[in-house]
């Protein structure tokens, strides 16, 4: 007798997949239709979710219905409802129907886009959509793909800034020069900058923390003095990271001045606009782009406030050569005629990992579905609602603004001090109707309201203002 030939597993048939897929999309539609009625923070203790799951995987495949039923009963109630219209914590993590569908198509195509030749459309759609995005946001031409630079989608702003740190380090002499190199960023920069600098092999002492002014923006004069002092000590300023829209308060560093100071000494300038960058789709916020025509790299996250679900961070460089010089290693097994011809971009050379997802699809779906008019309407509704909320805060004698209003971010506190502010935060969150997080500014407790959820409207923000009036 012939030994039996292994036949592989039972896959869904195309018809079974169609039915399961329709059921899944139906489930997502129902979830989104009902998300506003769910508590924003799940009532879950550590270990609860795991305790609800079998300790071992099934040996025999289960019907898809069972899976979707468990998503419904075990998973959805145990996630934090970031898509709830009353979610104002951290910064928003937008998702939207077209984005979800773009993600689905990406999984369906199932390509790995590490090289142009491993999937031409994955690379070329990305190049094209990032040029669209640059145009929609009014970014300087130096970030368009028809020059030496261009855009690429990274998983996160943290990864984008790490790429900038590595390119800057190597452009200034790389590992041999490393002990003398210095990096500058403000005390209000995102924690990822410090992490990136450490990952890139710098010591903590090589990161200079530049003081901020009264509005929490980098003090450019202080930067100039620090750079000058380091030069006098024989050190090499290699990178300044400016923030446009800081995480704590939405402050905007003076990029034009910073670029002037940095370019005089040959230092790279990276601008981290992870959250605020989305607002530049509106021409009335083009002041956020001041000085960008003189910087080396720029990143912002459509996955925060531009209707595109995580992960989608747009990273632009004025010149891709230093990036590739730091990140390109070509083993024989990746060599191919297209790459050798020099006529194509291989985005693996613009990022840390080799493999890459087809993320451009979801951004393309979003930009085509909403149009730039729709994207602008999205930002404008939130900026207007935040302004109304700020007015309500200023009108309440028990509250005060803790930082200038910045786009959709309102920072406030109770006039009675930290304890009263902390109590107000807890009281608002315990209503289940709204969720806020906090920060510290000048060592004082501050409530942050980040208006920007896909489904958040002026009515929801008015309701939050009512809660403040009732609870403060
Ligand atoms: C959110 C944020 C980041 C981090 O973004 P990730 O994409 O999560 O890495 C970095 N910088 C600023 C200013 C941010 O607001």
CSV table of C-alpha atoms and ligand atoms in Angstrom, one decimal:
chain,number,residue,atom,x,y,z
A,1,UNK,CA,0.0,0.0,0.0
A,2,UNK,CA,1.2,3.5,-0.8
A,3,UNK,CA,1.7,5.7,2.3
A,4,UNK,CA,-1.0,8.4,2.5
A,5,UNK,CA,0.1,11.7,1.1
A,6,UNK,CA,-0.4,14.6,3.6
A,7,UNK,CA,-3.2,16.7,2.2
A,8,UNK,CA,-2.9,20.0,4.1
A,9,UNK,CA,-5.6,21.5,6.3
A,10,UNK,CA,-9.2,22.3,5.3
A,11,UNK,CA,-9.4,25.9,4.2
A,12,UNK,CA,-12.6,27.8,4.0
A,13,UNK,CA,-14.1,27.5,0.5
A,14,UNK,CA,-14.6,30.7,-1.4
A,15,UNK,CA,-18.3,30.6,-0.5
A,16,UNK,CA,-17.6,29.9,3.2
A,17,UNK,CA,-15.1,32.8,3.2
A,18,UNK,CA,-17.7,35.0,1.6
A,19,UNK,CA,-20.3,34.2,4.2
A,20,UNK,CA,-17.8,34.5,7.1
A,21,UNK,CA,-16.6,37.8,5.7
A,22,UNK,CA,-20.1,39.2,5.3
A,23,UNK,CA,-20.8,38.2,8.9
A,24,UNK,CA,-17.6,39.9,10.1
A,25,UNK,CA,-18.4,43.1,8.3
A,26,UNK,CA,-21.9,43.0,9.7
A,27,UNK,CA,-20.4,42.5,13.2
A,28,UNK,CA,-18.1,45.5,12.7
A,29,UNK,CA,-21.0,47.7,11.4
A,30,UNK,CA,-23.1,46.7,14.5
A,31,UNK,CA,-20.2,47.3,16.8
A,32,UNK,CA,-19.6,50.8,15.4
A,33,UNK,CA,-23.3,51.6,15.5
A,34,UNK,CA,-23.5,50.7,19.1
A,35,UNK,CA,-20.1,51.8,20.4
A,36,UNK,CA,-21.5,55.0,21.9
A,37,UNK,CA,-23.6,52.9,24.3
A,38,UNK,CA,-20.7,50.9,25.6
A,39,UNK,CA,-18.7,52.0,28.7
A,40,UNK,CA,-15.5,53.6,27.5
A,41,UNK,CA,-13.3,51.9,30.0
A,42,UNK,CA,-14.1,48.2,30.3
A,43,UNK,CA,-14.9,46.7,33.7
A,44,UNK,CA,-12.0,44.3,33.6
A,45,UNK,CA,-9.6,43.2,36.3
A,46,UNK,CA,-6.1,42.0,35.4
A,47,UNK,CA,-6.3,38.3,34.2
A,48,UNK,CA,-10.1,38.4,33.5
A,49,UNK,CA,-9.7,38.1,29.8
A,50,UNK,CA,-7.2,35.3,30.0
A,51,UNK,CA,-9.4,33.5,32.5
A,52,UNK,CA,-12.3,33.6,30.0
A,53,UNK,CA,-10.2,31.8,27.3
A,54,UNK,CA,-9.4,28.0,27.1
A,55,UNK,CA,-5.9,27.3,28.3
A,56,UNK,CA,-4.9,25.4,25.1
A,57,UNK,CA,-5.7,25.9,21.5
A,58,UNK,CA,-8.3,23.6,19.8
A,59,UNK,CA,-6.9,20.6,18.0
A,60,UNK,CA,-9.8,20.5,15.6
A,61,UNK,CA,-10.8,23.6,13.8
A,62,UNK,CA,-13.9,25.4,15.1
A,63,UNK,CA,-16.8,26.9,13.1
A,64,UNK,CA,-16.4,30.6,12.3
A,65,UNK,CA,-19.6,31.4,14.1
A,66,UNK,CA,-18.1,30.4,17.4
A,67,UNK,CA,-15.2,32.7,16.8
A,68,UNK,CA,-17.3,35.7,16.0
A,69,UNK,CA,-19.5,34.9,19.0
A,70,UNK,CA,-16.4,35.0,21.3
A,71,UNK,CA,-15.3,38.3,19.8
A,72,UNK,CA,-18.7,39.6,20.6
A,73,UNK,CA,-18.9,38.3,24.2
A,74,UNK,CA,-15.3,38.1,25.4
A,75,UNK,CA,-13.2,40.6,23.4
A,76,UNK,CA,-15.3,43.6,22.5
A,77,UNK,CA,-16.5,44.2,26.1
A,78,UNK,CA,-12.9,44.0,27.3
A,79,UNK,CA,-11.3,46.6,25.0
A,80,UNK,CA,-11.0,50.3,25.8
A,81,UNK,CA,-13.5,52.0,23.5
A,82,UNK,CA,-11.2,54.3,21.5
A,83,UNK,CA,-13.9,54.7,18.9
A,84,UNK,CA,-16.5,55.9,21.5
A,85,UNK,CA,-17.4,59.6,20.7
A,86,UNK,CA,-16.7,60.5,24.4
A,87,UNK,CA,-13.1,59.3,24.2
A,88,UNK,CA,-10.8,62.3,24.7
A,89,UNK,CA,-7.8,60.5,26.3
A,90,UNK,CA,-4.2,60.6,25.0
A,91,UNK,CA,-4.5,61.6,21.4
A,92,UNK,CA,-7.3,60.1,19.2
A,93,UNK,CA,-6.7,56.8,17.3
A,94,UNK,CA,-9.0,57.4,14.3
A,95,UNK,CA,-10.5,54.6,12.4
A,96,UNK,CA,-13.1,54.9,9.7
A,97,UNK,CA,-15.1,52.5,7.5
A,98,UNK,CA,-13.0,53.1,4.3
A,99,UNK,CA,-9.9,52.6,6.4
A,100,UNK,CA,-11.1,49.3,7.8
A,101,UNK,CA,-11.9,48.1,4.3
A,102,UNK,CA,-8.5,49.2,3.0
A,103,UNK,CA,-7.0,47.1,5.8
A,104,UNK,CA,-9.1,44.2,4.8
A,105,UNK,CA,-8.0,44.4,1.2
A,106,UNK,CA,-4.4,44.6,2.3
A,107,UNK,CA,-4.8,41.3,4.2
A,108,UNK,CA,-6.7,39.8,1.2
A,109,UNK,CA,-3.9,40.7,-1.2
A,110,UNK,CA,-1.5,39.3,1.3
A,111,UNK,CA,1.7,40.8,-0.2
A,112,UNK,CA,5.0,41.6,1.5
A,113,UNK,CA,6.2,44.9,0.1
A,114,UNK,CA,9.8,45.0,1.2
A,115,UNK,CA,11.2,45.7,-2.3
A,116,UNK,CA,9.6,47.3,-5.4
A,117,UNK,CA,9.9,43.9,-7.1
A,118,UNK,CA,8.2,42.0,-4.3
A,119,UNK,CA,5.0,44.0,-5.2
A,120,UNK,CA,5.2,47.0,-7.5
A,121,UNK,CA,1.8,48.4,-6.6
A,122,UNK,CA,2.6,48.3,-2.9
A,123,UNK,CA,5.6,50.6,-3.4
A,124,UNK,CA,4.1,52.8,-6.2
A,125,UNK,CA,0.8,53.4,-4.5
A,126,UNK,CA,2.6,54.3,-1.3
A,127,UNK,CA,4.8,56.8,-3.2
A,128,UNK,CA,1.8,58.2,-5.0
A,129,UNK,CA,-0.5,58.5,-2.0
A,130,UNK,CA,2.2,60.2,0.1
A,131,UNK,CA,2.6,62.7,-2.7
A,132,UNK,CA,-1.2,63.2,-2.5
A,133,UNK,CA,-0.9,63.7,1.2
A,134,UNK,CA,1.9,66.2,0.8
A,135,UNK,CA,-0.2,68.1,-1.6
A,136,UNK,CA,-3.3,68.0,0.6
A,137,UNK,CA,-1.3,69.2,3.6
A,138,UNK,CA,0.6,71.9,1.6
A,139,UNK,CA,4.0,70.4,2.6
A,140,UNK,CA,7.0,71.9,0.9
A,141,UNK,CA,8.0,70.4,-2.5
A,142,UNK,CA,11.2,69.0,-1.1
A,143,UNK,CA,9.2,66.2,0.5
A,144,UNK,CA,7.7,65.1,-2.8
A,145,UNK,CA,9.0,62.0,-4.6
A,146,UNK,CA,10.1,63.8,-7.7
A,147,UNK,CA,13.2,65.2,-6.0
A,148,UNK,CA,15.9,63.4,-4.0
A,149,UNK,CA,13.4,62.7,-1.1
A,150,UNK,CA,9.9,61.7,-0.6
A,151,UNK,CA,7.5,60.0,1.8
A,152,UNK,CA,7.2,56.5,3.3
A,153,UNK,CA,4.6,55.0,5.7
A,154,UNK,CA,6.1,53.8,9.0
A,155,UNK,CA,4.3,51.9,11.7
A,156,UNK,CA,4.6,54.8,14.2
A,157,UNK,CA,6.1,58.2,14.7
A,158,UNK,CA,8.6,56.6,17.1
A,159,UNK,CA,10.0,54.5,14.3
A,160,UNK,CA,10.1,57.5,12.0
A,161,UNK,CA,12.1,59.5,14.4
A,162,UNK,CA,14.4,56.6,15.0
A,163,UNK,CA,15.2,56.5,11.3
A,164,UNK,CA,15.9,60.3,11.5
A,165,UNK,CA,18.2,59.8,14.5
A,166,UNK,CA,20.1,57.0,12.7
A,167,UNK,CA,20.5,59.0,9.4
A,168,UNK,CA,21.6,62.1,11.4
A,169,UNK,CA,24.1,60.1,13.4
A,170,UNK,CA,25.7,58.6,10.4
A,171,UNK,CA,25.7,61.8,8.3
A,172,UNK,CA,27.7,63.3,11.2
A,173,UNK,CA,30.3,60.6,11.1
A,174,UNK,CA,28.6,57.5,12.5
A,175,UNK,CA,30.0,55.2,15.2
A,176,UNK,CA,33.5,56.6,15.1
A,177,UNK,CA,32.3,60.1,15.8
A,178,UNK,CA,29.5,59.0,18.1
A,179,UNK,CA,31.0,59.9,21.5
A,180,UNK,CA,31.2,63.6,20.4
A,181,UNK,CA,27.8,63.8,18.8
A,182,UNK,CA,25.0,65.7,20.6
A,183,UNK,CA,21.2,65.7,20.0
A,184,UNK,CA,18.8,68.4,21.1
A,185,UNK,CA,15.1,68.4,21.9
A,186,UNK,CA,12.9,70.2,24.3
A,187,UNK,CA,11.8,69.1,27.7
A,188,UNK,CA,8.3,68.7,26.2
A,189,UNK,CA,9.3,66.4,23.4
A,190,UNK,CA,7.7,62.9,23.2
A,191,UNK,CA,9.3,60.2,25.2
A,192,UNK,CA,10.0,58.3,22.0
A,193,UNK,CA,12.8,60.8,21.1
A,194,UNK,CA,14.8,59.9,24.2
A,195,UNK,CA,14.2,56.2,23.6
A,196,UNK,CA,15.2,56.5,19.9
A,197,UNK,CA,18.4,58.3,20.9
A,198,UNK,CA,19.3,55.5,23.4
A,199,UNK,CA,18.4,52.8,20.8
A,200,UNK,CA,20.7,54.5,18.4
A,201,UNK,CA,23.6,54.0,20.8
A,202,UNK,CA,23.9,57.4,22.3
A,203,UNK,CA,24.4,57.8,26.0
A,204,UNK,CA,21.8,59.7,28.0
A,205,UNK,CA,24.2,62.6,28.5
A,206,UNK,CA,24.4,63.1,24.7
A,207,UNK,CA,20.7,64.2,24.6
A,208,UNK,CA,20.5,67.9,25.5
A,209,UNK,CA,17.2,68.9,26.9
A,210,UNK,CA,16.4,72.4,25.7
A,211,UNK,CA,14.2,74.5,28.1
A,212,UNK,CA,10.8,75.8,27.0
A,213,UNK,CA,9.2,79.2,27.1
A,214,UNK,CA,6.0,80.1,29.0
A,215,UNK,CA,3.8,78.4,26.4
A,216,UNK,CA,5.9,75.2,26.5
A,217,UNK,CA,7.5,75.7,23.1
A,218,UNK,CA,11.3,75.2,22.7
A,219,UNK,CA,13.3,78.3,23.6
A,220,UNK,CA,15.3,78.8,20.5
A,221,UNK,CA,17.7,81.2,22.1
A,222,UNK,CA,18.5,78.6,24.7
A,223,UNK,CA,19.1,76.1,21.9
A,224,UNK,CA,21.5,78.5,20.2
A,225,UNK,CA,23.4,78.9,23.4
A,226,UNK,CA,23.6,75.1,24.1
A,227,UNK,CA,24.8,74.5,20.5
A,228,UNK,CA,27.4,77.2,20.8
A,229,UNK,CA,28.7,75.9,24.1
A,230,UNK,CA,28.9,72.3,22.7
A,231,UNK,CA,30.8,73.6,19.7
A,232,UNK,CA,33.2,75.4,21.9
A,233,UNK,CA,33.8,72.2,23.8
A,234,UNK,CA,34.7,70.4,20.5
A,235,UNK,CA,31.4,68.5,20.4
A,236,UNK,CA,29.3,68.0,17.2
A,237,UNK,CA,25.6,68.9,17.2
A,238,UNK,CA,24.2,66.3,14.9
A,239,UNK,CA,20.4,66.5,15.3
A,240,UNK,CA,17.7,68.8,16.6
A,241,UNK,CA,14.2,67.3,17.0
A,242,UNK,CA,11.5,69.9,17.0
A,243,UNK,CA,7.9,69.2,18.0
A,244,UNK,CA,4.9,70.7,16.3
A,245,UNK,CA,2.1,70.0,18.7
A,246,UNK,CA,3.6,68.6,21.9
A,247,UNK,CA,1.9,65.7,23.6
A,248,UNK,CA,1.2,67.4,26.9
A,249,UNK,CA,-0.1,70.7,25.7
A,250,UNK,CA,0.0,71.0,21.9
A,251,UNK,CA,2.8,73.5,21.9
A,252,UNK,CA,4.5,74.4,18.7
A,253,UNK,CA,8.3,74.8,18.6
A,254,UNK,CA,9.7,77.6,16.5
A,255,UNK,CA,10.8,75.4,13.6
A,256,UNK,CA,12.1,78.2,11.3
A,257,UNK,CA,14.4,79.6,14.0
A,258,UNK,CA,15.5,76.1,15.0
A,259,UNK,CA,16.3,75.2,11.4
A,260,UNK,CA,18.3,78.4,11.1
A,261,UNK,CA,20.4,77.5,14.1
A,262,UNK,CA,20.8,73.8,13.1
A,263,UNK,CA,21.7,74.4,9.5
A,264,UNK,CA,24.4,76.8,10.4
A,265,UNK,CA,26.2,74.0,12.1
A,266,UNK,CA,25.2,71.2,9.7
A,267,UNK,CA,22.8,69.4,12.1
A,268,UNK,CA,19.8,67.4,10.9
A,269,UNK,CA,16.4,68.8,11.8
A,270,UNK,CA,13.6,66.4,12.3
A,271,UNK,CA,10.1,67.7,13.0
A,272,UNK,CA,7.7,65.5,15.0
A,273,UNK,CA,4.2,66.6,14.3
A,274,UNK,CA,2.6,63.2,15.1
A,275,UNK,CA,-0.7,64.6,16.2
A,276,UNK,CA,-1.0,68.2,14.9
A,277,UNK,CA,0.2,67.4,11.4
A,278,UNK,CA,-3.2,66.1,10.4
A,279,UNK,CA,-4.6,69.7,10.9
A,280,UNK,CA,-2.5,71.0,8.0
A,281,UNK,CA,-5.0,69.6,5.5
A,282,UNK,CA,-6.8,72.8,6.4
A,283,UNK,CA,-5.1,75.9,4.8
A,284,UNK,CA,-5.9,77.9,7.9
A,285,UNK,CA,-3.4,75.8,9.8
A,286,UNK,CA,-0.6,76.3,7.4
A,287,UNK,CA,1.3,78.2,10.1
A,288,UNK,CA,2.1,74.8,11.5
A,289,UNK,CA,4.4,74.3,8.4
A,290,UNK,CA,6.5,77.4,9.1
A,291,UNK,CA,10.1,76.6,8.5
A,292,UNK,CA,9.4,73.1,7.2
A,293,UNK,CA,11.0,74.1,3.9
A,294,UNK,CA,14.4,74.0,5.7
A,295,UNK,CA,14.2,70.8,7.6
A,296,UNK,CA,15.5,67.3,6.8
A,297,UNK,CA,12.6,65.2,7.9
A,298,UNK,CA,9.1,65.4,9.1
A,299,UNK,CA,6.6,62.9,10.4
A,300,UNK,CA,2.9,62.9,11.3
A,301,UNK,CA,0.3,60.2,12.0
A,302,UNK,CA,-2.8,59.9,9.9
A,303,UNK,CA,-3.5,57.1,12.4
A,304,UNK,CA,-4.1,59.8,15.1
A,305,UNK,CA,-6.4,62.3,13.5
A,306,UNK,CA,-6.9,61.6,9.8
A,307,UNK,CA,-9.4,58.8,9.8
A,308,UNK,CA,-6.9,56.1,9.1
A,309,UNK,CA,-6.6,53.3,11.5
A,310,UNK,CA,-3.3,52.4,13.3
A,311,UNK,CA,-0.7,51.9,11.9
A,312,UNK,CA,0.0,54.7,9.5
A,313,UNK,CA,2.7,57.2,10.2
A,314,UNK,CA,3.7,59.4,7.3
A,315,UNK,CA,7.5,60.1,7.3
A,316,UNK,CA,9.0,62.5,4.8
A,317,UNK,CA,12.6,63.1,4.0
A,318,UNK,CA,14.1,65.9,1.9
A,319,UNK,CA,16.9,63.5,0.8
A,320,UNK,CA,16.6,59.8,1.0
A,321,UNK,CA,20.3,59.2,0.4
A,322,UNK,CA,21.4,59.5,4.1
A,323,UNK,CA,18.5,57.3,5.2
A,324,UNK,CA,19.5,54.5,2.8
A,325,UNK,CA,23.2,55.0,3.7
A,326,UNK,CA,22.3,54.1,7.3
A,327,UNK,CA,19.7,51.4,6.6
A,328,UNK,CA,20.5,49.6,3.4
A,329,UNK,CA,22.3,46.3,3.5
A,330,UNK,CA,21.9,44.2,0.4
A,331,UNK,CA,22.4,40.4,0.8
A,332,UNK,CA,22.6,38.4,-2.3
A,333,UNK,CA,19.1,36.8,-1.8
A,334,UNK,CA,17.5,40.2,-2.1
A,335,UNK,CA,19.3,41.3,-5.3
A,336,UNK,CA,17.1,41.8,-8.3
A,337,UNK,CA,17.3,43.5,-11.7
A,338,UNK,CA,14.8,46.3,-10.8
A,339,UNK,CA,16.8,47.3,-7.7
A,340,UNK,CA,20.1,47.1,-9.6
A,341,UNK,CA,18.7,49.3,-12.3
A,342,UNK,CA,18.3,52.1,-9.8
A,343,UNK,CA,14.9,53.0,-11.3
A,344,UNK,CA,12.8,51.9,-8.3
A,345,UNK,CA,12.5,52.7,-4.6
A,346,UNK,CA,12.9,49.8,-2.2
A,347,UNK,CA,11.2,51.1,0.9
A,348,UNK,CA,13.0,48.5,3.1
A,349,UNK,CA,15.9,50.9,2.9
A,350,UNK,CA,13.8,53.7,4.5
A,351,UNK,CA,12.8,51.8,7.7
A,352,UNK,CA,14.2,49.5,10.3
A,353,UNK,CA,12.4,46.2,9.6
A,354,UNK,CA,12.8,44.3,6.3
A,355,UNK,CA,9.2,43.3,5.8
A,356,UNK,CA,6.4,45.8,5.2
A,357,UNK,CA,2.6,45.8,5.1
A,358,UNK,CA,0.6,47.3,2.3
A,359,UNK,CA,-0.5,50.2,4.4
A,360,UNK,CA,-1.0,52.7,1.5
A,361,UNK,CA,-4.3,51.0,0.6
A,362,UNK,CA,-6.1,52.2,3.7
A,363,UNK,CA,-4.8,55.8,3.3
A,364,UNK,CA,-5.8,55.7,-0.4
A,365,UNK,CA,-9.3,54.4,0.5
A,366,UNK,CA,-9.6,57.2,3.1
A,367,UNK,CA,-8.4,60.0,0.8
A,368,UNK,CA,-10.6,58.9,-2.0
A,369,UNK,CA,-13.7,58.3,0.1
A,370,UNK,CA,-13.6,61.5,2.0
A,371,UNK,CA,-11.8,63.7,-0.5
A,372,UNK,CA,-9.7,66.6,0.9
A,373,UNK,CA,-13.0,68.5,1.6
A,374,UNK,CA,-14.1,65.6,3.9
A,375,UNK,CA,-10.7,65.5,5.6
A,376,UNK,CA,-10.9,69.3,6.2
A,377,UNK,CA,-14.5,69.0,7.5
A,378,UNK,CA,-13.3,66.4,10.0
A,379,UNK,CA,-10.5,68.6,11.4
A,380,UNK,CA,-12.6,71.8,11.4
A,381,UNK,CA,-15.5,70.3,13.3
A,382,UNK,CA,-13.1,69.2,16.1
A,383,UNK,CA,-11.1,72.5,16.2
A,384,UNK,CA,-14.4,74.4,16.4
A,385,UNK,CA,-15.7,72.2,19.2
A,386,UNK,CA,-12.5,72.5,21.2
A,387,UNK,CA,-12.7,76.3,20.9
A,388,UNK,CA,-16.3,76.2,22.3
A,389,UNK,CA,-15.1,73.9,25.1
A,390,UNK,CA,-12.3,76.3,25.9
A,391,UNK,CA,-14.8,79.2,26.1
A,392,UNK,CA,-16.9,77.2,28.5
A,393,UNK,CA,-13.8,76.5,30.6
A,394,UNK,CA,-12.9,80.2,30.7
A,395,UNK,CA,-16.4,81.1,31.6
A,396,UNK,CA,-16.4,78.7,34.6
A,397,UNK,CA,-14.9,80.4,37.7
A,398,UNK,CA,-13.9,77.1,39.1
A,399,UNK,CA,-11.8,76.1,36.1
A,400,UNK,CA,-8.9,77.6,34.2
A,401,UNK,CA,-7.0,76.9,31.0
A,402,UNK,CA,-3.6,75.3,31.8
A,403,UNK,CA,-2.1,76.0,28.4
A,404,UNK,CA,-3.1,77.9,25.3
A,405,UNK,CA,-5.8,76.1,23.3
A,406,UNK,CA,-4.1,74.1,20.6
A,407,UNK,CA,-6.2,72.9,17.7
A,408,UNK,CA,-8.4,70.2,19.2
A,409,UNK,CA,-6.5,70.0,22.5
A,410,UNK,CA,-7.9,71.7,25.6
A,411,UNK,CA,-5.7,71.6,28.8
A,412,UNK,CA,-7.5,72.7,32.0
A,413,UNK,CA,-7.4,72.5,35.7
A,414,UNK,CA,-9.5,73.2,38.8
A,415,UNK,CA,-8.6,76.6,40.4
A,416,UNK,CA,-8.6,74.9,43.8
A,417,UNK,CA,-5.4,72.9,42.9
A,418,UNK,CA,-4.2,69.4,42.1
A,419,UNK,CA,-6.4,67.5,44.5
A,420,UNK,CA,-9.6,69.2,43.1
A,421,UNK,CA,-8.3,68.6,39.5
A,422,UNK,CA,-7.6,64.9,40.2
A,423,UNK,CA,-11.1,64.6,41.7
A,424,UNK,CA,-12.7,66.2,38.7
A,425,UNK,CA,-10.9,63.9,36.3
A,426,UNK,CA,-12.0,60.9,38.3
A,427,UNK,CA,-15.6,62.2,38.5
A,428,UNK,CA,-15.8,62.9,34.8
A,429,UNK,CA,-14.4,59.5,33.9
A,430,UNK,CA,-16.6,57.7,36.3
A,431,UNK,CA,-19.7,58.9,34.4
A,432,UNK,CA,-18.7,56.5,31.6
A,433,UNK,CA,-19.8,59.1,29.1
A,434,UNK,CA,-16.4,60.7,28.6
A,435,UNK,CA,-12.8,59.6,29.1
A,436,UNK,CA,-9.9,62.0,29.7
A,437,UNK,CA,-6.3,61.6,30.6
A,438,UNK,CA,-4.0,63.9,32.5
A,439,UNK,CA,-0.5,65.4,32.3
A,440,UNK,CA,1.7,67.6,34.4
A,441,UNK,CA,2.7,71.1,33.3
A,442,UNK,CA,5.0,73.0,35.6
A,443,UNK,CA,4.5,70.2,38.0
A,444,UNK,CA,0.8,70.9,38.3
A,445,UNK,CA,-1.9,68.3,37.5
A,446,UNK,CA,-3.7,69.1,34.2
A,447,UNK,CA,-6.7,67.5,32.6
A,448,UNK,CA,-6.3,67.0,28.8
A,449,UNK,CA,-9.2,66.9,26.5
A,450,UNK,CA,-8.1,65.7,23.0
A,451,UNK,CA,-11.1,66.3,20.7
A,452,UNK,CA,-10.6,64.3,17.6
A,453,UNK,CA,-12.5,61.0,17.6
A,454,UNK,CA,-13.9,59.9,14.3
A,455,UNK,CA,-17.4,59.9,15.7
A,456,UNK,CA,-17.0,62.9,18.1
A,457,UNK,CA,-19.3,65.8,17.3
A,458,UNK,CA,-19.9,69.3,18.8
A,459,UNK,CA,-22.9,67.8,20.7
A,460,UNK,CA,-20.6,65.3,22.5
A,461,UNK,CA,-18.2,68.1,23.4
A,462,UNK,CA,-21.0,70.3,24.7
A,463,UNK,CA,-22.1,67.4,26.9
A,464,UNK,CA,-18.5,67.2,28.3
A,465,UNK,CA,-18.7,70.9,29.0
A,466,UNK,CA,-21.9,70.3,30.9
A,467,UNK,CA,-20.2,67.6,32.9
A,468,UNK,CA,-17.5,70.0,33.8
A,469,UNK,CA,-20.1,72.5,35.0
A,470,UNK,CA,-21.9,69.9,37.0
A,471,UNK,CA,-18.9,68.3,38.6
A,472,UNK,CA,-16.2,71.0,39.0
B,1,LIG,C1,1.7,60.4,19.7
B,1,LIG,C2,3.0,61.1,19.6
B,1,LIG,C3,4.1,60.3,19.3
B,1,LIG,C4,4.1,58.8,19.2
B,1,LIG,O1,3.5,58.4,18.1
B,1,LIG,P1,3.5,56.8,17.8
B,1,LIG,O2,3.0,56.8,16.4
B,1,LIG,O3,2.6,56.1,18.7
B,1,LIG,O4,5.0,56.4,17.9
B,1,LIG,C5,5.3,61.0,19.1
B,1,LIG,N1,5.4,62.3,19.1
B,1,LIG,C6,4.3,63.1,19.4
B,1,LIG,C7,4.4,64.6,19.5
B,1,LIG,C8,3.1,62.5,19.7
B,1,LIG,O5,2.0,63.2,19.9
